[in-house]
């Protein structure tokens, strides 16, 4: 499948007058998984916030199936099928796990979360508990389950595996691959290179606000990524 779902070209963005991301380009095709990797502080989260609509685009263009996205607010992008799972503050601590899952939906009906609750029994056991009682990794898992269950066409994940138990990271990878095979698209910022290897069709390496290399995961290989990240 080669239909381009999300495309950004020469995107420059940041905070006020300070531009953090400079001239970044990328595209996510329908049914594919693109990973963004880079050291801390290079601008990955800033890029994701801009794609989701929480920061303005200061230069360049942002398109979704050829429609210009730049002027649309986050909730309008969500309506078009672009969902975003941020790096931090991923759940509402005062609300139950179940309320966090259904928060964005008008009707609490159907089986949209059944697959996630089957894969992550830990969440199922704790549906009635306040999300604030979950560990950091469990909160990430809850945010992951919510975004996956929403069923958006394109899913922006910012470091989804941070603090998550290894066996659950493997399940996340399997779910992302299965949903990509079914035609959904993913743009995933990630530090965990084993996870990147499992999920990514393509990788963009960022450094100091710019893409320094990008290509197919199978062409680049893990050693190349490690070299760029200087692990
Ligand atoms: N709210 C903010 N206001 C001003 N500068 C910020 C803000 N958030 C992040 N930055 C700066 O932007 C740069 C990139 O941050 P970020 O996008 O979070 O990087 P990454 O996600 O790659 O670790 C950093 O230098 C950081 O200090
Ligand atoms: Mg970040």
mmCIF file of C-alpha atoms and ligand atoms in Angstrom:
data_model
loop_
_atom_site.group_PDB
_atom_site.id
_atom_site.type_symbol
_atom_site.label_atom_id
_atom_site.label_comp_id
_atom_site.label_asym_id
_atom_site.label_seq_id
_atom_site.Cartn_x
_atom_site.Cartn_y
_atom_site.Cartn_z
ATOM 1 C CA UNK A 1 0.000 0.000 0.000
ATOM 2 C CA UNK A 2 1.571 3.258 -1.062
ATOM 3 C CA UNK A 3 -1.124 5.869 -0.569
ATOM 4 C CA UNK A 4 0.364 8.731 1.367
ATOM 5 C CA UNK A 5 -1.671 9.362 4.494
ATOM 6 C CA UNK A 6 0.289 12.109 6.211
ATOM 7 C CA UNK A 7 2.921 14.269 4.622
ATOM 8 C CA UNK A 8 4.985 17.083 6.073
ATOM 9 C CA UNK A 9 7.411 19.126 4.076
ATOM 10 C CA UNK A 10 10.103 21.503 5.340
ATOM 11 C CA UNK A 11 8.249 21.915 8.618
ATOM 12 C CA UNK A 12 9.764 24.468 10.965
ATOM 13 C CA UNK A 13 8.296 24.857 14.425
ATOM 14 C CA UNK A 14 9.047 25.658 18.043
ATOM 15 C CA UNK A 15 8.052 27.858 20.933
ATOM 16 C CA UNK A 16 7.476 31.581 20.392
ATOM 17 C CA UNK A 17 10.463 32.927 18.475
ATOM 18 C CA UNK A 18 12.624 29.906 19.234
ATOM 19 C CA UNK A 19 12.558 27.421 16.387
ATOM 20 C CA UNK A 20 13.363 23.927 17.627
ATOM 21 C CA UNK A 21 12.586 21.893 14.498
ATOM 22 C CA UNK A 22 13.992 23.101 11.190
ATOM 23 C CA UNK A 23 12.860 22.040 7.788
ATOM 24 C CA UNK A 24 11.729 18.517 8.619
ATOM 25 C CA UNK A 25 10.129 16.427 5.915
ATOM 26 C CA UNK A 26 8.528 13.036 6.064
ATOM 27 C CA UNK A 27 5.606 10.950 4.904
ATOM 28 C CA UNK A 28 3.604 8.128 6.330
ATOM 29 C CA UNK A 29 1.877 5.874 3.807
ATOM 30 C CA UNK A 30 -1.336 4.063 4.482
ATOM 31 C CA UNK A 31 -0.662 0.831 6.367
ATOM 32 C CA UNK A 32 2.887 1.711 7.242
ATOM 33 C CA UNK A 33 4.841 2.404 10.416
ATOM 34 C CA UNK A 34 7.410 5.199 10.509
ATOM 35 C CA UNK A 35 9.659 5.572 13.550
ATOM 36 C CA UNK A 36 11.364 8.809 14.592
ATOM 37 C CA UNK A 37 14.507 8.305 16.643
ATOM 38 C CA UNK A 38 17.021 10.737 18.097
ATOM 39 C CA UNK A 39 18.736 11.679 21.312
ATOM 40 C CA UNK A 40 17.043 13.622 24.074
ATOM 41 C CA UNK A 41 16.232 17.237 23.339
ATOM 42 C CA UNK A 42 16.576 17.091 19.542
ATOM 43 C CA UNK A 43 12.951 18.107 18.926
ATOM 44 C CA UNK A 44 11.005 14.855 18.524
ATOM 45 C CA UNK A 45 8.210 15.835 20.906
ATOM 46 C CA UNK A 46 8.064 19.325 19.411
ATOM 47 C CA UNK A 47 7.546 17.795 15.960
ATOM 48 C CA UNK A 48 4.791 15.476 17.239
ATOM 49 C CA UNK A 49 2.967 18.305 19.033
ATOM 50 C CA UNK A 50 3.047 20.298 15.814
ATOM 51 C CA UNK A 51 1.699 17.404 13.748
ATOM 52 C CA UNK A 52 -1.082 16.940 16.311
ATOM 53 C CA UNK A 53 -1.964 20.649 16.243
ATOM 54 C CA UNK A 54 -0.788 21.724 19.706
ATOM 55 C CA UNK A 55 1.955 23.956 18.304
ATOM 56 C CA UNK A 56 1.718 26.162 15.194
ATOM 57 C CA UNK A 57 3.567 25.393 11.970
ATOM 58 C CA UNK A 58 5.961 28.311 11.444
ATOM 59 C CA UNK A 59 7.152 27.209 8.034
ATOM 60 C CA UNK A 60 6.567 24.455 5.521
ATOM 61 C CA UNK A 61 3.433 22.454 4.939
ATOM 62 C CA UNK A 62 1.463 19.703 6.533
ATOM 63 C CA UNK A 63 -1.002 17.623 4.556
ATOM 64 C CA UNK A 64 -3.367 14.780 5.199
ATOM 65 C CA UNK A 65 -4.577 12.996 2.093
ATOM 66 C CA UNK A 66 -3.736 16.178 0.182
ATOM 67 C CA UNK A 67 -5.768 18.451 2.516
ATOM 68 C CA UNK A 68 -3.879 21.247 4.253
ATOM 69 C CA UNK A 69 -3.780 20.594 7.989
ATOM 70 C CA UNK A 70 -1.844 23.569 9.282
ATOM 71 C CA UNK A 71 -4.866 25.672 10.245
ATOM 72 C CA UNK A 72 -6.779 22.857 11.959
ATOM 73 C CA UNK A 73 -7.062 22.536 15.752
ATOM 74 C CA UNK A 74 -6.188 19.220 17.467
ATOM 75 C CA UNK A 75 -9.841 18.148 17.795
ATOM 76 C CA UNK A 76 -10.435 18.859 14.106
ATOM 77 C CA UNK A 77 -7.417 16.720 13.190
ATOM 78 C CA UNK A 78 -8.773 13.960 15.426
ATOM 79 C CA UNK A 79 -12.083 14.130 13.569
ATOM 80 C CA UNK A 80 -10.201 13.615 10.317
ATOM 81 C CA UNK A 81 -8.646 10.481 11.789
ATOM 82 C CA UNK A 82 -5.359 11.670 13.282
ATOM 83 C CA UNK A 83 -4.945 10.672 16.908
ATOM 84 C CA UNK A 84 -2.100 11.611 19.219
ATOM 85 C CA UNK A 85 -0.735 9.959 22.322
ATOM 86 C CA UNK A 86 1.667 12.380 24.040
ATOM 87 C CA UNK A 87 4.893 11.559 25.872
ATOM 88 C CA UNK A 88 3.732 12.974 29.177
ATOM 89 C CA UNK A 89 0.483 13.483 31.119
ATOM 90 C CA UNK A 90 -1.092 10.645 29.251
ATOM 91 C CA UNK A 91 -4.018 9.849 31.548
ATOM 92 C CA UNK A 92 -6.368 11.598 33.958
ATOM 93 C CA UNK A 93 -5.354 10.384 37.410
ATOM 94 C CA UNK A 94 -8.673 11.162 39.121
ATOM 95 C CA UNK A 95 -10.681 9.158 36.619
ATOM 96 C CA UNK A 96 -10.946 5.367 36.625
ATOM 97 C CA UNK A 97 -9.061 3.283 34.093
ATOM 98 C CA UNK A 98 -12.374 2.587 32.359
ATOM 99 C CA UNK A 99 -13.342 6.278 32.221
ATOM 100 C CA UNK A 100 -9.939 7.066 30.723
ATOM 101 C CA UNK A 101 -10.585 4.543 27.954
ATOM 102 C CA UNK A 102 -14.017 5.909 27.034
ATOM 103 C CA UNK A 103 -13.288 9.585 27.619
ATOM 104 C CA UNK A 104 -13.286 10.664 23.973
ATOM 105 C CA UNK A 105 -16.354 8.719 22.960
ATOM 106 C CA UNK A 106 -20.005 9.660 23.187
ATOM 107 C CA UNK A 107 -21.263 6.154 23.726
ATOM 108 C CA UNK A 108 -19.706 3.481 25.868
ATOM 109 C CA UNK A 109 -20.756 0.688 23.642
ATOM 110 C CA UNK A 110 -19.270 -2.038 21.585
ATOM 111 C CA UNK A 111 -16.141 -4.096 21.802
ATOM 112 C CA UNK A 112 -13.577 -1.546 20.768
ATOM 113 C CA UNK A 113 -11.376 -2.174 23.806
ATOM 114 C CA UNK A 114 -11.860 -5.952 24.052
ATOM 115 C CA UNK A 115 -8.706 -6.722 22.092
ATOM 116 C CA UNK A 116 -6.631 -4.378 24.265
ATOM 117 C CA UNK A 117 -8.037 -5.722 27.540
ATOM 118 C CA UNK A 118 -7.370 -9.277 26.360
ATOM 119 C CA UNK A 119 -3.762 -8.407 25.526
ATOM 120 C CA UNK A 120 -3.220 -6.418 28.703
ATOM 121 C CA UNK A 121 -5.019 -8.229 31.557
ATOM 122 C CA UNK A 122 -3.349 -5.878 34.023
ATOM 123 C CA UNK A 123 -5.559 -3.082 32.712
ATOM 124 C CA UNK A 124 -8.655 -5.259 32.799
ATOM 125 C CA UNK A 125 -8.074 -6.108 36.464
ATOM 126 C CA UNK A 126 -7.866 -2.439 37.295
ATOM 127 C CA UNK A 127 -10.723 -0.995 35.226
ATOM 128 C CA UNK A 128 -12.538 0.401 38.277
ATOM 129 C CA UNK A 129 -9.430 1.870 39.927
ATOM 130 C CA UNK A 130 -8.288 5.461 39.645
ATOM 131 C CA UNK A 131 -5.703 5.759 36.864
ATOM 132 C CA UNK A 132 -3.577 7.809 39.262
ATOM 133 C CA UNK A 133 -2.834 4.594 41.172
ATOM 134 C CA UNK A 134 -1.171 3.011 38.143
ATOM 135 C CA UNK A 135 2.614 2.975 37.729
ATOM 136 C CA UNK A 136 4.168 5.184 35.040
ATOM 137 C CA UNK A 137 4.492 2.204 32.677
ATOM 138 C CA UNK A 138 0.883 1.132 33.271
ATOM 139 C CA UNK A 139 -0.306 4.646 32.469
ATOM 140 C CA UNK A 140 1.564 4.470 29.195
ATOM 141 C CA UNK A 141 -0.097 1.146 28.512
ATOM 142 C CA UNK A 142 -3.513 2.658 29.231
ATOM 143 C CA UNK A 143 -2.823 5.557 26.877
ATOM 144 C CA UNK A 144 -1.665 3.069 24.238
ATOM 145 C CA UNK A 145 -4.829 0.979 24.662
ATOM 146 C CA UNK A 146 -7.020 4.084 24.398
ATOM 147 C CA UNK A 147 -5.370 5.301 21.209
ATOM 148 C CA UNK A 148 -5.358 1.851 19.610
ATOM 149 C CA UNK A 149 -9.013 1.307 20.518
ATOM 150 C CA UNK A 150 -10.082 4.635 19.022
ATOM 151 C CA UNK A 151 -9.263 3.163 15.635
ATOM 152 C CA UNK A 152 -7.966 6.348 13.993
ATOM 153 C CA UNK A 153 -6.431 6.167 10.520
ATOM 154 C CA UNK A 154 -3.122 7.604 11.666
ATOM 155 C CA UNK A 155 -1.691 7.283 15.124
ATOM 156 C CA UNK A 156 0.998 9.538 16.515
ATOM 157 C CA UNK A 157 2.760 7.955 19.492
ATOM 158 C CA UNK A 158 5.433 9.771 21.496
ATOM 159 C CA UNK A 159 7.609 7.209 23.325
ATOM 160 C CA UNK A 160 4.807 4.708 23.992
ATOM 161 C CA UNK A 161 7.042 2.100 25.674
ATOM 162 C CA UNK A 162 8.680 4.353 28.279
ATOM 163 C CA UNK A 163 8.602 2.421 31.581
ATOM 164 C CA UNK A 164 6.490 -0.444 30.157
ATOM 165 C CA UNK A 165 7.337 -4.076 31.097
ATOM 166 C CA UNK A 166 9.208 -5.988 28.344
ATOM 167 C CA UNK A 167 6.452 -8.560 27.740
ATOM 168 C CA UNK A 168 3.932 -5.775 27.272
ATOM 169 C CA UNK A 169 6.315 -3.954 24.919
ATOM 170 C CA UNK A 170 6.326 -7.111 22.769
ATOM 171 C CA UNK A 171 2.534 -7.134 22.771
ATOM 172 C CA UNK A 172 2.444 -3.458 21.793
ATOM 173 C CA UNK A 173 4.746 -4.225 18.865
ATOM 174 C CA UNK A 174 2.545 -7.102 17.712
ATOM 175 C CA UNK A 175 -0.590 -4.979 17.947
ATOM 176 C CA UNK A 176 0.948 -2.120 15.979
ATOM 177 C CA UNK A 177 2.063 -4.516 13.229
ATOM 178 C CA UNK A 178 -1.348 -6.216 13.094
ATOM 179 C CA UNK A 179 -3.192 -2.889 12.893
ATOM 180 C CA UNK A 180 -0.770 -1.627 10.233
ATOM 181 C CA UNK A 181 -1.417 -4.763 8.140
ATOM 182 C CA UNK A 182 -5.105 -3.864 8.429
ATOM 183 C CA UNK A 183 -4.394 -0.454 6.878
ATOM 184 C CA UNK A 184 -3.817 1.906 9.793
ATOM 185 C CA UNK A 185 -0.735 4.132 9.818
ATOM 186 C CA UNK A 186 1.680 4.960 12.628
ATOM 187 C CA UNK A 187 4.274 7.605 13.348
ATOM 188 C CA UNK A 188 6.119 6.580 16.481
ATOM 189 C CA UNK A 189 8.824 8.429 18.398
ATOM 190 C CA UNK A 190 10.866 5.833 20.229
ATOM 191 C CA UNK A 191 14.149 5.347 22.100
ATOM 192 C CA UNK A 192 13.891 1.563 22.348
ATOM 193 C CA UNK A 193 15.658 0.318 19.213
ATOM 194 C CA UNK A 194 14.516 -3.292 19.651
ATOM 195 C CA UNK A 195 10.948 -1.994 19.511
ATOM 196 C CA UNK A 196 11.796 0.149 16.477
ATOM 197 C CA UNK A 197 13.252 -2.902 14.713
ATOM 198 C CA UNK A 198 10.063 -4.857 15.368
ATOM 199 C CA UNK A 199 7.572 -2.255 14.186
ATOM 200 C CA UNK A 200 9.152 0.152 11.695
ATOM 201 C CA UNK A 201 8.922 0.053 7.927
ATOM 202 C CA UNK A 202 10.821 3.327 7.758
ATOM 203 C CA UNK A 203 12.923 5.373 10.145
ATOM 204 C CA UNK A 204 13.763 9.054 10.417
ATOM 205 C CA UNK A 205 16.789 9.943 12.543
ATOM 206 C CA UNK A 206 16.633 13.435 14.029
ATOM 207 C CA UNK A 207 19.449 15.527 15.389
ATOM 208 C CA UNK A 208 19.245 19.135 16.547
ATOM 209 C CA UNK A 209 15.884 19.742 14.971
ATOM 210 C CA UNK A 210 16.690 18.207 11.602
ATOM 211 C CA UNK A 211 16.380 14.870 9.851
ATOM 212 C CA UNK A 212 19.933 13.598 9.417
ATOM 213 C CA UNK A 213 19.040 10.341 7.723
ATOM 214 C CA UNK A 214 15.893 8.504 6.729
ATOM 215 C CA UNK A 215 15.016 5.349 4.878
ATOM 216 C CA UNK A 216 13.710 1.829 5.087
ATOM 217 C CA UNK A 217 14.477 0.069 8.356
ATOM 218 C CA UNK A 218 15.667 -2.966 6.380
ATOM 219 C CA UNK A 219 18.172 -0.807 4.450
ATOM 220 C CA UNK A 220 19.440 1.246 7.377
ATOM 221 C CA UNK A 221 19.782 -1.554 9.925
ATOM 222 C CA UNK A 222 20.200 -1.258 13.625
ATOM 223 C CA UNK A 223 23.964 -0.614 13.558
ATOM 224 C CA UNK A 224 23.415 2.556 11.498
ATOM 225 C CA UNK A 225 20.815 3.811 13.956
ATOM 226 C CA UNK A 226 23.134 3.124 16.875
ATOM 227 C CA UNK A 227 25.912 5.020 15.153
ATOM 228 C CA UNK A 228 23.702 8.069 14.688
ATOM 229 C CA UNK A 229 22.462 7.861 18.240
ATOM 230 C CA UNK A 230 26.007 7.220 19.493
ATOM 231 C CA UNK A 231 24.892 4.569 21.907
HETATM 232 N N1 LIG B 1 7.500 24.399 26.268
HETATM 233 C C1 LIG B 1 8.736 24.675 25.823
HETATM 234 N N2 LIG B 1 9.159 25.957 25.709
HETATM 235 C C2 LIG B 1 10.397 26.233 25.233
HETATM 236 N N3 LIG B 1 11.303 25.309 24.841
HETATM 237 C C3 LIG B 1 10.931 24.021 24.932
HETATM 238 C C4 LIG B 1 9.641 23.634 25.423
HETATM 239 N N4 LIG B 1 9.559 22.278 25.378
HETATM 240 C C5 LIG B 1 10.748 21.855 24.903
HETATM 241 N N5 LIG B 1 11.570 22.890 24.634
HETATM 242 C C6 LIG B 1 12.935 22.795 24.083
HETATM 243 O O1 LIG B 1 12.875 22.243 22.780
HETATM 244 C C7 LIG B 1 13.977 21.368 22.563
HETATM 245 C C8 LIG B 1 13.460 20.041 22.056
HETATM 246 O O2 LIG B 1 12.621 19.454 23.048
HETATM 247 P P1 LIG B 1 11.745 18.171 22.722
HETATM 248 O O3 LIG B 1 10.985 18.414 21.487
HETATM 249 O O4 LIG B 1 10.992 17.852 23.952
HETATM 250 O O5 LIG B 1 12.882 17.063 22.454
HETATM 251 P P2 LIG B 1 12.825 15.474 22.468
HETATM 252 O O6 LIG B 1 11.398 15.049 22.473
HETATM 253 O O7 LIG B 1 13.560 15.065 21.239
HETATM 254 O O8 LIG B 1 13.551 15.029 23.707
HETATM 255 C C9 LIG B 1 14.727 21.279 23.880
HETATM 256 O O9 LIG B 1 15.870 22.123 23.789
HETATM 257 C C10 LIG B 1 13.771 21.813 24.887
HETATM 258 O O10 LIG B 1 14.443 22.469 25.934
HETATM 259 MG MG1 LIG B 2 10.341 13.869 23.774
#
